[in-house]
Every structure is written in structure tokens, then in C-alpha cells.
Coordinates of C-alpha atoms in Angstrom, one line a residue:
M1 CA -23.5 2.2 -22.9
G2 CA -26.3 3.6 -20.8
K3 CA -29.9 3.7 -21.8
R4 CA -29.8 7.5 -22.0
F5 CA -27.1 7.5 -24.6
R6 CA -28.6 4.8 -26.8
I7 CA -30.6 7.5 -28.6
S8 CA -33.3 6.3 -30.9
I9 CA -32.5 6.3 -34.6
V10 CA -35.8 8.0 -35.0
L11 CA -35.0 11.1 -32.9
C12 CA -31.3 11.1 -33.6
A13 CA -30.2 9.7 -36.8
L14 CA -33.3 10.7 -38.6
L15 CA -33.0 14.3 -37.4
S16 CA -29.4 14.6 -38.1
C17 CA -29.4 13.2 -41.7
V18 CA -31.7 13.3 -44.7
S19 CA -31.0 10.2 -46.7
C20 CA -28.4 8.7 -49.0
N21 CA -29.0 11.2 -51.7
F22 CA -27.3 14.1 -53.6
L23 CA -29.2 16.4 -51.2
D24 CA -27.6 15.0 -48.1
V25 CA -24.9 17.7 -48.6
D26 CA -22.3 14.9 -48.2
P27 CA -18.7 16.2 -48.4
E28 CA -17.6 12.8 -49.6
L29 CA -19.7 13.3 -52.7
G30 CA -17.8 16.6 -53.3
I31 CA -20.9 18.7 -52.4
T32 CA -20.7 21.4 -49.8
E33 CA -23.4 23.3 -47.9
E34 CA -22.3 26.4 -49.6
E35 CA -22.9 24.9 -53.1
V36 CA -26.4 23.6 -52.1
F37 CA -27.6 26.7 -50.2
S38 CA -25.9 29.5 -52.1
T39 CA -27.9 29.2 -55.4
Y40 CA -31.6 29.4 -55.8
K41 CA -31.7 26.3 -58.0
N42 CA -29.9 24.0 -55.6
Y43 CA -31.5 25.4 -52.5
K44 CA -35.0 24.8 -54.0
L45 CA -33.9 21.3 -55.1
Y46 CA -32.9 20.6 -51.5
F47 CA -36.2 21.9 -50.0
D48 CA -38.4 20.3 -52.7
Y49 CA -37.2 16.9 -51.7
I50 CA -40.0 17.2 -49.2
Y51 CA -42.4 16.8 -52.1
Y52 CA -40.4 14.0 -53.8
K53 CA -42.6 11.1 -55.0
D54 CA -40.8 7.8 -54.9
S55 CA -42.7 5.1 -56.8
S56 CA -42.3 2.5 -54.1
I57 CA -41.8 4.0 -50.7
N58 CA -43.2 7.6 -50.8
K59 CA -41.6 8.5 -47.4
W60 CA -41.3 12.2 -48.1
N61 CA -44.2 13.6 -49.9
I62 CA -45.9 16.0 -47.6
H63 CA -49.2 15.9 -49.5
E64 CA -49.5 12.2 -49.0
A65 CA -48.1 12.5 -45.5
Y66 CA -51.5 13.6 -44.2
P67 CA -54.0 12.3 -44.6
M68 CA -53.3 9.7 -47.2
F69 CA -49.7 8.9 -46.3
I70 CA -50.7 6.5 -43.4
D71 CA -53.4 5.0 -45.6
F72 CA -51.0 4.2 -48.3
N73 CA -49.3 1.6 -46.1
T74 CA -49.1 -1.6 -48.0
R75 CA -51.6 -3.1 -45.5
R76 CA -54.2 -1.1 -47.5
F77 CA -56.8 0.1 -45.1
A78 CA -58.1 3.6 -44.4
F79 CA -58.1 4.7 -40.8
V80 CA -61.8 5.7 -41.2
S81 CA -62.5 2.0 -41.4
T82 CA -61.2 1.6 -37.8
T83 CA -64.1 3.8 -36.6
D84 CA -67.8 3.4 -36.3
A85 CA -68.3 5.2 -39.6
A86 CA -67.2 2.3 -41.8
D87 CA -66.1 -1.3 -42.1
A88 CA -63.2 -2.6 -44.2
G89 CA -64.2 -5.3 -46.6
R90 CA -61.1 -7.4 -46.0
L91 CA -60.8 -8.7 -42.5
L92 CA -57.3 -7.6 -41.9
R93 CA -55.5 -5.3 -39.5
A94 CA -58.2 -2.6 -39.6
Q95 CA -60.6 -4.9 -37.7
Q96 CA -58.3 -7.5 -36.3
Q97 CA -56.1 -5.0 -34.5
V98 CA -56.7 -1.3 -34.8
K99 CA -60.5 -1.3 -34.3
I100 CA -60.2 -3.4 -31.2
G101 CA -57.2 -1.6 -29.8
K102 CA -54.7 -4.5 -29.9
I103 CA -51.9 -3.7 -32.4
T104 CA -48.8 -5.9 -32.6
Q105 CA -45.3 -4.4 -32.4
E106 CA -45.0 -5.1 -36.1
T107 CA -48.1 -3.1 -36.9
C108 CA -47.0 -0.3 -34.6
G109 CA -43.6 -0.1 -36.4
D110 CA -45.1 -0.3 -39.9
F111 CA -47.0 2.9 -39.3
T112 CA -44.3 4.8 -37.4
I113 CA -40.7 3.8 -38.1
S114 CA -40.5 0.8 -40.4
S115 CA -38.2 1.2 -43.4
D116 CA -40.2 -1.2 -45.5
Y117 CA -43.6 0.6 -45.6
R118 CA -44.5 4.2 -45.2
P119 CA -43.5 5.2 -41.6
F120 CA -45.3 8.3 -40.5
F121 CA -43.1 9.2 -37.6
T122 CA -39.9 8.8 -39.6
A123 CA -41.3 10.8 -42.6
M124 CA -42.5 13.7 -40.5
F125 CA -39.3 14.2 -38.6
K126 CA -37.4 14.1 -41.9
V127 CA -39.7 16.8 -43.2
I128 CA -38.9 18.8 -40.1
R129 CA -35.2 18.3 -40.6
I130 CA -35.3 19.6 -44.2
A131 CA -37.5 22.5 -43.2
N132 CA -35.1 23.5 -40.4
R133 CA -32.0 23.3 -42.5
S134 CA -33.7 25.4 -45.1
I135 CA -34.6 28.1 -42.6
E136 CA -31.2 28.1 -41.0
N137 CA -29.3 28.4 -44.3
I138 CA -31.4 31.1 -46.0
G139 CA -28.6 33.6 -45.3
K140 CA -26.3 31.7 -47.7
L141 CA -28.6 32.2 -50.6
T142 CA -27.0 34.8 -52.9
N143 CA -28.9 34.8 -56.2
A144 CA -32.6 34.7 -55.3
K145 CA -35.1 37.5 -55.7
P146 CA -36.8 38.7 -52.5
A147 CA -40.0 37.1 -53.5
E148 CA -38.3 33.8 -54.2
M149 CA -36.6 33.9 -50.8
A150 CA -39.9 34.7 -49.1
D151 CA -41.6 31.8 -50.9
L152 CA -38.9 29.4 -49.7
L153 CA -39.1 30.6 -46.1
G154 CA -42.9 30.6 -46.1
S155 CA -42.9 27.0 -47.5
A156 CA -40.3 25.9 -45.0
Y157 CA -42.2 27.3 -42.0
F158 CA -45.4 25.7 -43.3
A159 CA -43.7 22.3 -43.7
R160 CA -42.3 22.4 -40.2
A161 CA -45.7 23.4 -38.8
Y162 CA -47.6 20.8 -40.8
A163 CA -45.3 17.9 -39.8
H164 CA -45.6 18.8 -36.1
F165 CA -49.4 19.2 -36.4
A166 CA -49.8 15.9 -38.2
L167 CA -47.6 14.1 -35.7
C168 CA -49.5 15.6 -32.8
R169 CA -53.0 14.4 -34.0
F170 CA -51.7 10.9 -34.6
M171 CA -49.4 10.4 -31.7
G172 CA -50.0 13.3 -29.2
G173 CA -47.8 16.1 -28.0
M174 CA -44.3 16.3 -29.5
P175 CA -41.0 18.1 -28.8
Y176 CA -41.2 21.1 -31.1
I177 CA -38.0 20.9 -33.2
A178 CA -37.0 24.4 -34.4
E179 CA -33.3 23.7 -35.1
S180 CA -31.3 21.1 -37.0
Q181 CA -28.3 20.7 -34.7
K182 CA -28.5 19.6 -31.1
E183 CA -26.3 17.5 -28.8
D184 CA -29.1 15.4 -27.5
W185 CA -32.3 14.6 -29.3
D186 CA -33.9 12.7 -26.4
L187 CA -36.3 15.5 -25.7
P188 CA -39.3 15.7 -23.4
R189 CA -42.7 15.9 -25.0
L190 CA -44.8 19.0 -24.9
S191 CA -48.6 18.7 -24.3
S192 CA -50.7 18.5 -27.4
H193 CA -52.0 22.0 -26.7
E194 CA -48.5 23.4 -26.7
T195 CA -47.6 21.5 -29.9
Y196 CA -50.6 22.7 -31.7
T197 CA -50.1 26.3 -30.5
L198 CA -46.5 26.3 -31.7
A199 CA -47.5 24.9 -35.0
A200 CA -50.1 27.7 -35.3
E201 CA -47.3 30.3 -34.7
D202 CA -45.3 28.7 -37.5
F203 CA -48.3 28.6 -39.9
Y204 CA -48.7 32.3 -39.3
R205 CA -45.0 33.0 -40.0
A206 CA -45.6 31.0 -43.2
Y207 CA -48.6 33.2 -44.1
E208 CA -46.5 36.4 -43.6
Y209 CA -43.7 35.2 -45.9
L210 CA -46.1 33.7 -48.5
K211 CA -48.0 37.0 -48.5
E212 CA -44.7 38.9 -49.0
A213 CA -43.9 36.5 -51.9
G214 CA -47.2 37.2 -53.6
K215 CA -48.4 33.6 -53.1
M216 CA -51.7 34.1 -51.3
R217 CA -53.0 31.6 -53.8
R218 CA -50.8 29.6 -56.2
D219 CA -52.9 30.1 -59.3
A220 CA -54.8 33.2 -60.7
R221 CA -58.2 34.2 -59.4
P222 CA -61.3 33.2 -61.3
G223 CA -61.6 34.9 -64.7
V224 CA -57.9 35.5 -65.0
A225 CA -55.5 33.7 -67.3
G226 CA -53.8 30.9 -65.4
H227 CA -56.7 30.1 -63.1
L228 CA -56.5 26.5 -61.8
A229 CA -53.6 26.0 -64.2
A230 CA -50.5 26.9 -62.1
A231 CA -47.7 24.3 -62.1
D232 CA -47.3 24.6 -58.3
M233 CA -50.9 24.4 -57.3
D234 CA -50.2 21.4 -55.1
R235 CA -48.0 23.6 -52.9
P236 CA -49.4 25.5 -49.9
S237 CA -50.3 29.2 -50.2
G238 CA -50.9 32.1 -47.9
C239 CA -54.5 31.2 -47.7
T240 CA -53.6 27.6 -46.9
A241 CA -51.3 28.7 -44.1
L242 CA -54.1 30.7 -42.5
A243 CA -56.5 27.8 -42.8
M244 CA -54.0 25.4 -41.2
R245 CA -53.2 27.8 -38.4
A246 CA -56.9 27.9 -37.6
R247 CA -57.1 24.1 -37.8
S248 CA -54.2 23.8 -35.3
L249 CA -55.9 26.2 -32.9
M250 CA -59.2 24.3 -33.2
Y251 CA -57.5 21.1 -32.2
A252 CA -55.8 22.9 -29.3
A253 CA -59.2 24.2 -28.2
S254 CA -61.0 20.8 -28.5
E255 CA -61.7 18.8 -25.4
L256 CA -58.8 16.4 -25.8
S257 CA -56.3 19.2 -25.7
N258 CA -58.0 22.3 -24.2
Q259 CA -56.1 24.1 -21.5
N260 CA -57.8 27.5 -21.2
G261 CA -61.5 26.8 -21.6
V262 CA -63.5 29.2 -23.8
E263 CA -60.4 31.4 -24.4
D264 CA -58.9 28.6 -26.5
W265 CA -62.1 28.5 -28.5
K266 CA -62.0 32.3 -29.0
D267 CA -58.5 32.1 -30.4
A268 CA -59.6 29.3 -32.8
A269 CA -62.8 31.2 -33.8
E270 CA -60.9 34.4 -34.6
A271 CA -58.3 32.4 -36.5
Y272 CA -61.0 30.8 -38.6
G273 CA -62.7 34.1 -39.1
L274 CA -59.5 35.5 -40.6
A275 CA -58.9 32.4 -42.7
L276 CA -62.4 32.3 -44.1
A277 CA -62.5 36.0 -44.8
T278 CA -59.1 35.9 -46.6
A279 CA -60.1 32.9 -48.7
L280 CA -63.2 34.6 -49.8
E281 CA -61.3 37.8 -50.5
W282 CA -59.0 35.8 -52.8
G283 CA -61.8 34.4 -54.8
Y284 CA -62.3 30.9 -53.4
E285 CA -66.0 29.7 -53.5
L286 CA -68.2 26.8 -52.8
L287 CA -69.0 24.8 -55.9
P288 CA -72.7 24.3 -56.8
L289 CA -74.3 20.9 -56.2
E290 CA -73.8 20.0 -59.9
Q291 CA -70.0 20.4 -59.6
Y292 CA -69.7 19.1 -56.0
S293 CA -67.9 15.9 -57.0
D294 CA -65.3 17.9 -58.9
N295 CA -63.6 18.3 -55.5
F296 CA -62.9 14.6 -55.4
Y297 CA -62.4 13.2 -58.9
G298 CA -62.1 14.2 -62.5
K299 CA -60.3 17.5 -61.9
E300 CA -56.7 18.4 -61.0
S301 CA -58.2 21.1 -58.7
T302 CA -61.2 23.3 -58.2
N303 CA -61.8 26.8 -57.0
E304 CA -63.1 25.4 -53.7
V305 CA -59.8 23.6 -52.9
L306 CA -57.3 25.8 -51.2
W307 CA -54.7 23.0 -51.2
G308 CA -55.1 19.5 -52.7
Y309 CA -53.2 16.7 -54.3
A310 CA -54.3 15.1 -57.6
H311 CA -53.3 11.5 -58.0
Q312 CA -53.2 11.5 -61.8
S313 CA -50.5 9.3 -63.3
K314 CA -48.6 9.6 -60.0
P315 CA -47.5 6.8 -57.6
N316 CA -50.0 5.0 -55.6
G317 CA -53.0 5.6 -57.8
T318 CA -53.8 1.9 -57.7
S319 CA -53.4 1.8 -53.9
L320 CA -55.7 4.7 -53.6
S321 CA -58.4 2.8 -55.5
G322 CA -58.2 -0.2 -53.3
I323 CA -58.1 1.8 -50.1
L324 CA -61.1 3.9 -50.9
A325 CA -63.1 0.8 -51.9
Y326 CA -64.4 1.7 -55.3
P327 CA -66.9 -1.1 -55.6
Q328 CA -64.7 -3.0 -58.0
S329 CA -62.0 -3.3 -55.3
Y330 CA -63.4 -6.6 -54.2
Y331 CA -61.8 -8.1 -57.3
G332 CA -58.3 -7.2 -55.9
N333 CA -56.6 -6.8 -52.7
G334 CA -58.0 -3.5 -51.5
S335 CA -59.6 -3.5 -48.1
G336 CA -62.2 -0.9 -49.0
I337 CA -64.4 1.6 -47.1
C338 CA -67.9 0.3 -46.5
P339 CA -70.0 2.8 -44.6
T340 CA -72.1 1.6 -41.7
Q341 CA -75.8 2.3 -41.2
N342 CA -74.8 4.3 -38.2
F343 CA -73.1 6.8 -40.5
V344 CA -75.8 6.6 -43.2
D345 CA -78.2 7.8 -40.6
K346 CA -76.3 11.1 -40.4
Y347 CA -77.8 12.2 -43.7
E348 CA -81.0 14.2 -43.0
T349 CA -84.2 14.1 -45.0
K350 CA -84.3 16.6 -47.8
D351 CA -86.5 18.9 -45.7
G352 CA -84.1 18.9 -42.8
Y353 CA -85.3 16.3 -40.3
P354 CA -82.5 14.4 -38.5
L355 CA -82.4 10.6 -38.6
N356 CA -79.6 9.9 -36.1
T357 CA -81.7 8.1 -33.5
E358 CA -84.9 6.0 -33.4
A359 CA -86.6 9.0 -31.8
D360 CA -85.4 11.3 -34.6
R361 CA -86.7 8.9 -37.3
A362 CA -90.1 8.6 -35.5
V363 CA -90.5 12.4 -35.8
A364 CA -89.5 12.4 -39.5
I365 CA -91.9 9.5 -40.1
S366 CA -94.7 11.4 -38.4
K367 CA -94.1 14.4 -40.6
G368 CA -94.2 12.3 -43.7
S369 CA -90.6 13.0 -44.4
Y370 CA -89.1 9.5 -44.0
N371 CA -90.2 5.9 -44.6
E372 CA -88.1 3.0 -43.2
Q373 CA -89.2 0.9 -46.2
N374 CA -88.2 3.5 -48.7
P375 CA -85.1 4.8 -46.7
Y376 CA -83.1 6.3 -49.6
A377 CA -85.8 8.7 -50.9
N378 CA -86.0 12.3 -49.9
R379 CA -82.5 12.5 -48.5
D380 CA -79.8 15.2 -48.4
P381 CA -78.3 15.2 -51.9
R382 CA -74.9 14.5 -50.5
F383 CA -76.1 11.0 -49.5
E384 CA -76.3 9.9 -53.2
L385 CA -73.0 11.6 -53.9
T386 CA -71.2 9.8 -51.0
I387 CA -72.9 6.4 -50.4
L388 CA -73.4 3.6 -53.0
H389 CA -76.5 1.7 -52.0
D390 CA -79.0 -0.8 -53.4
G391 CA -80.7 1.0 -56.3
S392 CA -77.9 3.6 -56.9
T393 CA -77.3 4.6 -60.5
T394 CA -74.1 5.8 -62.2
P395 CA -73.4 6.7 -65.8
Y396 CA -71.6 3.4 -66.2
V397 CA -74.2 1.0 -64.6
E398 CA -76.9 -0.6 -66.8
G399 CA -80.0 -0.1 -64.7
V400 CA -79.2 0.1 -61.0
V401 CA -76.7 -1.3 -58.5
N402 CA -78.0 -4.5 -56.9
I403 CA -77.1 -5.3 -53.3
Y404 CA -80.3 -7.2 -52.4
Y405 CA -81.2 -10.9 -52.0
D406 CA -83.9 -12.4 -54.2
P407 CA -85.6 -15.2 -52.2
L408 CA -87.4 -16.6 -55.2
L409 CA -84.2 -17.1 -57.1
A410 CA -82.2 -17.8 -54.0
E411 CA -79.4 -15.5 -55.2
Y412 CA -77.9 -12.0 -55.0
P413 CA -78.5 -10.6 -58.5
A414 CA -75.5 -9.3 -60.4
T415 CA -75.0 -5.7 -61.7
R416 CA -73.9 -4.7 -65.2
I417 CA -71.3 -2.0 -64.9
S418 CA -69.0 -0.8 -67.7
S419 CA -70.1 -3.8 -69.8
T420 CA -69.0 -6.2 -67.1
T421 CA -71.0 -8.4 -64.8
A422 CA -70.2 -7.7 -61.1
L423 CA -71.6 -8.9 -57.8
F424 CA -72.1 -6.2 -55.1
G425 CA -74.1 -8.3 -52.6
G426 CA -73.6 -11.5 -50.8
E427 CA -74.8 -13.6 -48.0
W428 CA -75.1 -11.5 -44.8
G429 CA -72.1 -12.0 -42.6
A430 CA -70.6 -14.8 -44.7
H431 CA -67.8 -13.0 -46.5
D432 CA -64.5 -14.6 -45.6
G433 CA -62.6 -11.3 -45.8
T434 CA -60.3 -12.2 -48.6
K435 CA -61.9 -9.6 -50.9
G436 CA -63.3 -6.1 -50.4
Y437 CA -67.0 -7.1 -50.4
S438 CA -69.2 -5.0 -48.2
N439 CA -70.6 -6.4 -45.0
T440 CA -72.8 -3.4 -44.4
G441 CA -74.8 -3.3 -47.5
Y442 CA -73.0 -0.1 -48.6
Y443 CA -69.9 1.0 -50.5
L444 CA -68.2 4.4 -50.7
R445 CA -69.0 6.5 -53.8
K446 CA -67.6 9.9 -52.9
Q447 CA -64.3 9.6 -54.7
W448 CA -65.6 7.4 -57.5
R449 CA -67.0 8.4 -60.9
G450 CA -69.0 5.2 -61.1
A451 CA -67.1 3.2 -63.7
R452 CA -65.6 -0.2 -63.5
G453 CA -61.8 0.0 -63.9
D454 CA -61.1 3.2 -62.0
K455 CA -58.0 1.6 -60.6
D456 CA -56.3 3.0 -63.8
V457 CA -53.9 5.6 -62.5
S458 CA -54.5 7.8 -65.6
Y459 CA -57.8 9.0 -64.0
V460 CA -57.7 11.9 -61.7
F461 CA -58.4 11.4 -58.0
L462 CA -58.3 14.7 -56.1
D463 CA -57.4 14.6 -52.4
P464 CA -58.7 18.0 -51.0
L465 CA -56.4 18.7 -48.0
V466 CA -58.0 22.1 -47.4
R467 CA -61.2 23.3 -49.0
L468 CA -63.7 26.1 -48.4
G469 CA -66.5 23.8 -47.2
E470 CA -64.2 22.7 -44.4
L471 CA -63.5 26.3 -43.4
Y472 CA -67.2 27.1 -43.1
V473 CA -68.0 24.1 -40.9
S474 CA -64.9 24.5 -38.7
Y475 CA -65.6 28.3 -38.4
A476 CA -69.1 27.4 -37.2
E477 CA -67.9 25.0 -34.6
C478 CA -65.3 27.4 -33.2
V479 CA -67.7 30.4 -33.1
N480 CA -70.4 28.4 -31.5
E481 CA -68.1 27.1 -28.7
A482 CA -66.5 30.6 -28.2
Y483 CA -69.6 32.8 -28.4
G484 CA -72.8 31.0 -29.4
P485 CA -74.8 30.0 -32.5
H486 CA -75.8 33.6 -33.4
D487 CA -72.5 35.3 -32.9
R488 CA -69.7 36.2 -35.3
T489 CA -66.0 37.1 -35.3
A490 CA -64.2 40.4 -35.8
A491 CA -62.8 39.4 -39.2
C492 CA -65.8 37.6 -40.7
D493 CA -69.3 38.9 -40.6
V494 CA -71.0 35.5 -40.6
T495 CA -72.6 33.8 -37.6
A496 CA -72.1 30.2 -36.7
V497 CA -75.6 29.4 -37.9
E498 CA -75.2 31.3 -41.1
A499 CA -71.9 29.5 -41.9
I500 CA -73.6 26.1 -41.6
N501 CA -76.6 27.2 -43.6
I502 CA -74.3 28.5 -46.4
V503 CA -72.8 25.0 -46.7
R504 CA -76.2 23.4 -46.7
S505 CA -77.6 25.9 -49.2
R506 CA -75.1 25.0 -51.9
V507 CA -76.4 21.4 -51.9
N508 CA -80.0 22.7 -51.9
M509 CA -80.6 21.7 -48.2
P510 CA -82.8 24.0 -46.1
D511 CA -81.5 25.9 -43.1
V512 CA -81.0 24.0 -39.9
R513 CA -84.3 23.7 -38.1
S514 CA -84.8 26.5 -35.6
E515 CA -85.3 24.0 -32.7
Y516 CA -81.6 23.2 -32.9
T517 CA -80.2 26.7 -33.0
G518 CA -81.5 28.1 -29.7
S519 CA -78.4 27.2 -27.6
K520 CA -74.8 26.4 -27.9
D521 CA -75.4 22.8 -26.7
A522 CA -78.3 22.1 -29.1
F523 CA -76.5 23.6 -32.1
R524 CA -73.2 21.7 -31.3
E525 CA -74.8 18.4 -32.3
R526 CA -76.0 19.7 -35.6
I527 CA -72.7 21.3 -36.3
R528 CA -70.9 18.0 -35.7
N529 CA -73.4 16.2 -37.8
E530 CA -73.0 18.7 -40.6
R531 CA -69.3 18.3 -40.4
N532 CA -69.6 14.5 -40.6
V533 CA -71.7 14.8 -43.7
E534 CA -69.9 17.6 -45.5
L535 CA -66.4 16.1 -44.9
A536 CA -67.5 12.4 -45.0
F537 CA -64.6 10.0 -45.7
E538 CA -62.2 12.9 -46.5
G539 CA -58.8 13.2 -44.9
N540 CA -59.5 10.9 -41.9
N541 CA -61.3 13.9 -40.4
Y542 CA -63.8 11.6 -38.7
Y543 CA -61.0 9.4 -37.1
Y544 CA -59.6 12.5 -35.4
D545 CA -62.9 14.3 -34.8
I546 CA -64.3 11.6 -32.5
R547 CA -61.0 11.8 -30.6
R548 CA -60.6 15.5 -30.2
W549 CA -64.3 15.8 -29.2
K550 CA -63.7 12.8 -26.8
I551 CA -66.8 11.1 -28.0
A552 CA -65.0 8.0 -29.2
P553 CA -65.9 6.0 -26.0
Q554 CA -69.5 6.3 -27.0
T555 CA -69.3 6.0 -30.8
M556 CA -66.8 3.1 -30.8
T557 CA -68.8 1.0 -28.4
Q558 CA -72.2 1.3 -30.1
T559 CA -73.4 -1.6 -32.1
L560 CA -72.4 -1.2 -35.7
M561 CA -75.3 -1.8 -38.1
G562 CA -75.8 -2.4 -41.8
M563 CA -78.8 -2.7 -44.1
Y564 CA -80.0 -6.1 -45.3
I565 CA -82.4 -6.0 -48.2
E566 CA -84.7 -8.6 -49.8
S567 CA -86.9 -8.3 -52.9
C568 CA -90.7 -8.7 -52.5
T569 CA -93.9 -7.9 -54.2
P570 CA -94.4 -4.1 -54.3
S571 CA -97.2 -2.9 -52.0
A572 CA -98.2 0.1 -49.9
Q573 CA -95.9 -1.3 -47.1
Y574 CA -93.0 -2.1 -49.4
P575 CA -93.3 0.6 -52.2
N576 CA -89.9 -0.3 -53.7
G577 CA -90.5 -4.0 -53.9
R578 CA -87.9 -4.4 -51.2
K579 CA -87.9 -5.2 -47.5
Y580 CA -85.3 -3.2 -45.6
E581 CA -83.9 -4.6 -42.3
R582 CA -81.3 -3.0 -40.1
R583 CA -78.9 -5.7 -38.9
A584 CA -75.8 -5.8 -36.8
I585 CA -72.6 -6.5 -38.8
P586 CA -70.5 -9.5 -37.7
D587 CA -69.0 -9.5 -34.2
A588 CA -65.5 -9.6 -35.7
R589 CA -66.2 -6.2 -37.3
Q590 CA -67.5 -4.4 -34.3
G591 CA -65.4 -1.9 -32.4
T592 CA -64.3 -1.2 -28.9
W593 CA -62.7 1.6 -27.0
K594 CA -59.8 1.9 -24.5
D595 CA -58.5 5.4 -23.6
Y596 CA -55.0 4.6 -24.9
M597 CA -56.5 4.5 -28.4
Y598 CA -56.5 8.3 -28.5
Y599 CA -52.9 8.2 -29.7
W600 CA -50.7 5.8 -31.6
P601 CA -47.5 4.6 -29.8
L602 CA -43.9 3.9 -30.9
P603 CA -42.8 0.3 -30.9
D604 CA -41.0 -0.8 -27.7
S605 CA -37.8 -1.3 -29.6
E606 CA -37.5 2.4 -30.2
A607 CA -39.3 3.7 -27.1
D608 CA -37.0 1.7 -24.8
K609 CA -34.0 3.7 -26.0
L610 CA -35.5 7.0 -24.8
V611 CA -35.6 8.5 -21.3
N612 CA -37.1 12.0 -21.7
F613 CA -39.4 11.2 -24.6
K614 CA -42.2 9.2 -22.9
N615 CA -44.0 6.7 -25.1
N616 CA -47.7 6.4 -25.4
E617 CA -49.4 3.4 -23.8
R618 CA -49.2 0.2 -25.8
W619 CA -52.4 -1.0 -27.5
Q620 CA -52.7 -4.4 -26.0

């Protein structure tokens, strides 16, 4: 049998069958296609298998498919920990393989096709298969109302687009599969630009059908009965479809995929203008600072979240805790997310001075806005909501969180949290990596209410896949690249600068300083920084942003730093009774960059079976 005909189980078997399930439409089970697709109840059961939540494997659930699906692999590390933004507490695959660009064939398979974990490639092509069969068989549906049919079609086009988009950012351009039956699935790959563009077209089709179905948002508007209480709020809406269309076009326009220069950015800008204006028309709004964290925990959804997934009493709540590194994760097997000082420096002073570089900090110091020996004072309020540091407080901590060394006692003092004694600090660089202790001096707080024991799945963790804050910062990026900082789109009467300032204003931050808004190039850096801060540690945005901007060669090769702290006698020089020292984290936790790290490959065992589908370069 020739190589060409040994078609991969991934692109053949997975695209021509669903799974050993009632919904396989298996004649041997006495179930025909007509029975499945002719009634609304059975048709919806078939399509909704995309959202099925299996307690062990979770191969299908589209909400977890991106971004959390690949993070829920049993290896338990978040992909953001493979960037310069964070370190993973446990010294496992995140640092030992992914962060240095040397993944084994086993690791490659685990995240793409393995049947034992949560294979991303397999899952997304199965989603595509279900979506295509649903679209193709819509004519057999006999007892559905027009709105129900439109909702099914809109949801199917959205799922198909979403799966292709998610595959493309992780693995690069894909064949765009728009049918369920072919003689040969060994298809040539499109460019990433082509893949994103086709996904955008499908997202727009989804929008048109969902609008026809009366599903521009799944719940009622604010002030109307049923607001934030609909049973299907975790499903995409017309507003979601427009937002994802814009996101696809932004990725197509970004440096890693751009084919048409500024014209690509114009397409993305106008798409985001329509998405933002439509979301505002349908009543979505930015939550005030006091409710900001509702977007991440404690609520099933908010009026800022266009599309989200709440992990309350649902599979993988405990894995979510370990992955996101709630500070108690070091008691268990979670790898954790421990922000680096490099990322902490992205949080400006409260009066708007950047702190990204030594030169930036010197300016802020000269203005009396920043003190290296009192570094957590006078900062962007999102800093305290996102980063757990020495001196942090939470409703469940008695006093403050201690991550400092006491030289007089020769110990790292413990912290009392939820009536339990816990250690947050430890000897610099000495952690053996078997627990999720921080090696940077920081832990992640954004998705954590501050209590010990949040690994309990009864508590709500909200994963905001699309929210209004993201629409504003993405709109600003695309408008700035297409037209400039003080321009706007046809659909949305907001300039790029105004969009960023709206996001800053809701957390009581001042407008971007005027010296950064005079040109496209100057404003670009502040837009990117604002995006990093506003979307910090959400949805693996940072992992993909540094790739689509093609700045990973710089960010991934910089020295990754943490903050070492010792107690001392309070003085004018040390007002907190602490000495703060920036230190490089251990060599084993530093990053590197090789250009093949833009995209994840298939394992050789599958790639070798294909001729037309060209694999990405091995990470070795």
C-alpha cells in the first residue's frame, strides 16, 4: 500500500466518523440518517454533541476547546507559562520542553491526536465533521420552526469557523473542510491568511442566521426579565459571531499572516467596528472597577461577557484550579501560573507612567510616581486584581500574604489563609519543581477569590471567551494599524485612542499620555501593553499575540526576572521595611526562541502518512 493511500486516521477516519455513540447514525444500531435529521429533537441532539462534557476526556466541548481545552491536558500546565509572561511552578513539560522548543513525539501527540488526553487536532476536526453534517442535512428537518432552523444553521457555521480558527492559530493554515464526504482527505494546506479569511466568512454566515433566529444575544437585555439567566448562555450568539469574525480578520492582518498590507488591517478594523457597535447596541457594557472580577469568578456570566463558559460543578474544575495556580495549588499537582517581573512591569503607575524599561522607570521615579523600594504602590488597579504579591490582601487572609525572607529569623514567614497556615515563599531558585511554588515571587490572582480551598468545583470559575473589554482593545489595534490613532471606522464612531481610554477609564486609569498618541508607531506599543494588561492570563491571548505580532524572538529571549524580597528596618530608603531586588529566575526556567515555534506540529507517526498535507517543522 503506497504512502499516499495510507491516509492518516486524523484526516480520514476522524473526518468520516464521529464516535461510537448513538449519534454516529450507525445503521447497525437501527438508527438511520432520516431518523436523526428529520426531527428537531434528534437533530439538535446530534449537533449538541459538540458541547458534550465527558467527565474524563472532554474531547468535544467547544467552549473548552479554545482556550482552555489544550490547558486541560493531564500534564496540567497553561500555555501562557511557556512564554515570558509567566513561569510554571512545577518543572515539567512547560519549561523542560515547550518553553525551550524541544518537544518529544509523545508530547506532540498528547496535544494533537492522542486518545488518552485531550487531543486538540482530533477534537477540532470532529467538531468540523459534526458541523458539516448538520449543515448538509438541514433539508431533512421537517418539524422545526424557521427560527429553530436558523439557530441550528447559525450554530453549525459558527462551530465550523471556530474550529478552523482555533486550529490555525495553534498549528497554522489548514485545509478548509466544508463538506463531510470526500474520496481523499489528504488535502493541501491553505495559508494561515486564507484559513482565517474563510473562517471569517463562516462567522458572518453564522451571524446572519443567528440574527434571523432572534439570537443576537442568548439572554435578555439589562433590565428585562431573563437577563443573564438564559439556559443557553454558554452558546454563541449573533454578537459573538461578529466578534469572532473580527478576531479572525485581525489574525489574518497581523504580521505573521498578512498578505495585503494595510488593506488587511482595514478589513479587520471595519469588522471590529461593526462588532463593537452591535455589541453596544444590544446592551453589553464594561463592568465598573468594583465588579471587574465578576468576569472571572463568582458569576455564571456578566453583561460584559458576550460568550463565556462557567466551570461550576462541571468537569475539570479541579484541573482548572491547578492550572491557573491559585496559591494553594502548590499543595497538589498543579503546575500553576507564576507571573514574571517582566510582565509585572507592564502595569503602569496610577497616573499613567509606563514602567516597561529601566528608562521608563527612571522617568516615573523622576516624576515622583514610582519607587523601586515601594514598587506595588500607586499602580494600575488591575495590578492588584491580577497579581498576588508580597503584601497582598484578600478577604480570607489574616493580615497580608508573605512572600519575603526574614534574615533575623532565617525563615520565610507563613501566611494565615482560610484559618490554615500556608507558605508562599521559599529559598530563591531552590524549589525542586514537585509542587507549584512560585520561583518569581508572584502568583496569579485574576481568577481567584482569595480563599484557601478554591479547588472545590462547586465554586464558579468563569472563562470569558469573548468580552467587551477585548473588543475595545482589538478595535483600537486594528484602527491604529489601518488608519492611525485618531481615526475611526464607518460603523463605530470611536477613535483608536478613545477606545483604549474607555477601557482605562473603567478601572480609573487616566488617558494614555499624549506623548504616545502622536503616531501609529508610538501608539502601537501602548495599545499592545494595554491589551497585555486588560487581557492578562485570559484565553492564552498572550501566547498567540507575541506570535502574530512576530515579537516572540525578542520577548522569548530576554532574561526572565522575578522579585526577591527581604525584611529590614523601615527607613526613608526602605519605607515598607522591605528590600526589593530584581533577580533572574533559574536557568532551567528561562526561555528561548526558534522560528518553528510559531506553530505546533503533528507527530511524525501521523505526518508520515500524508503527502499533500505538509507538516510543520519538528520542535527539536
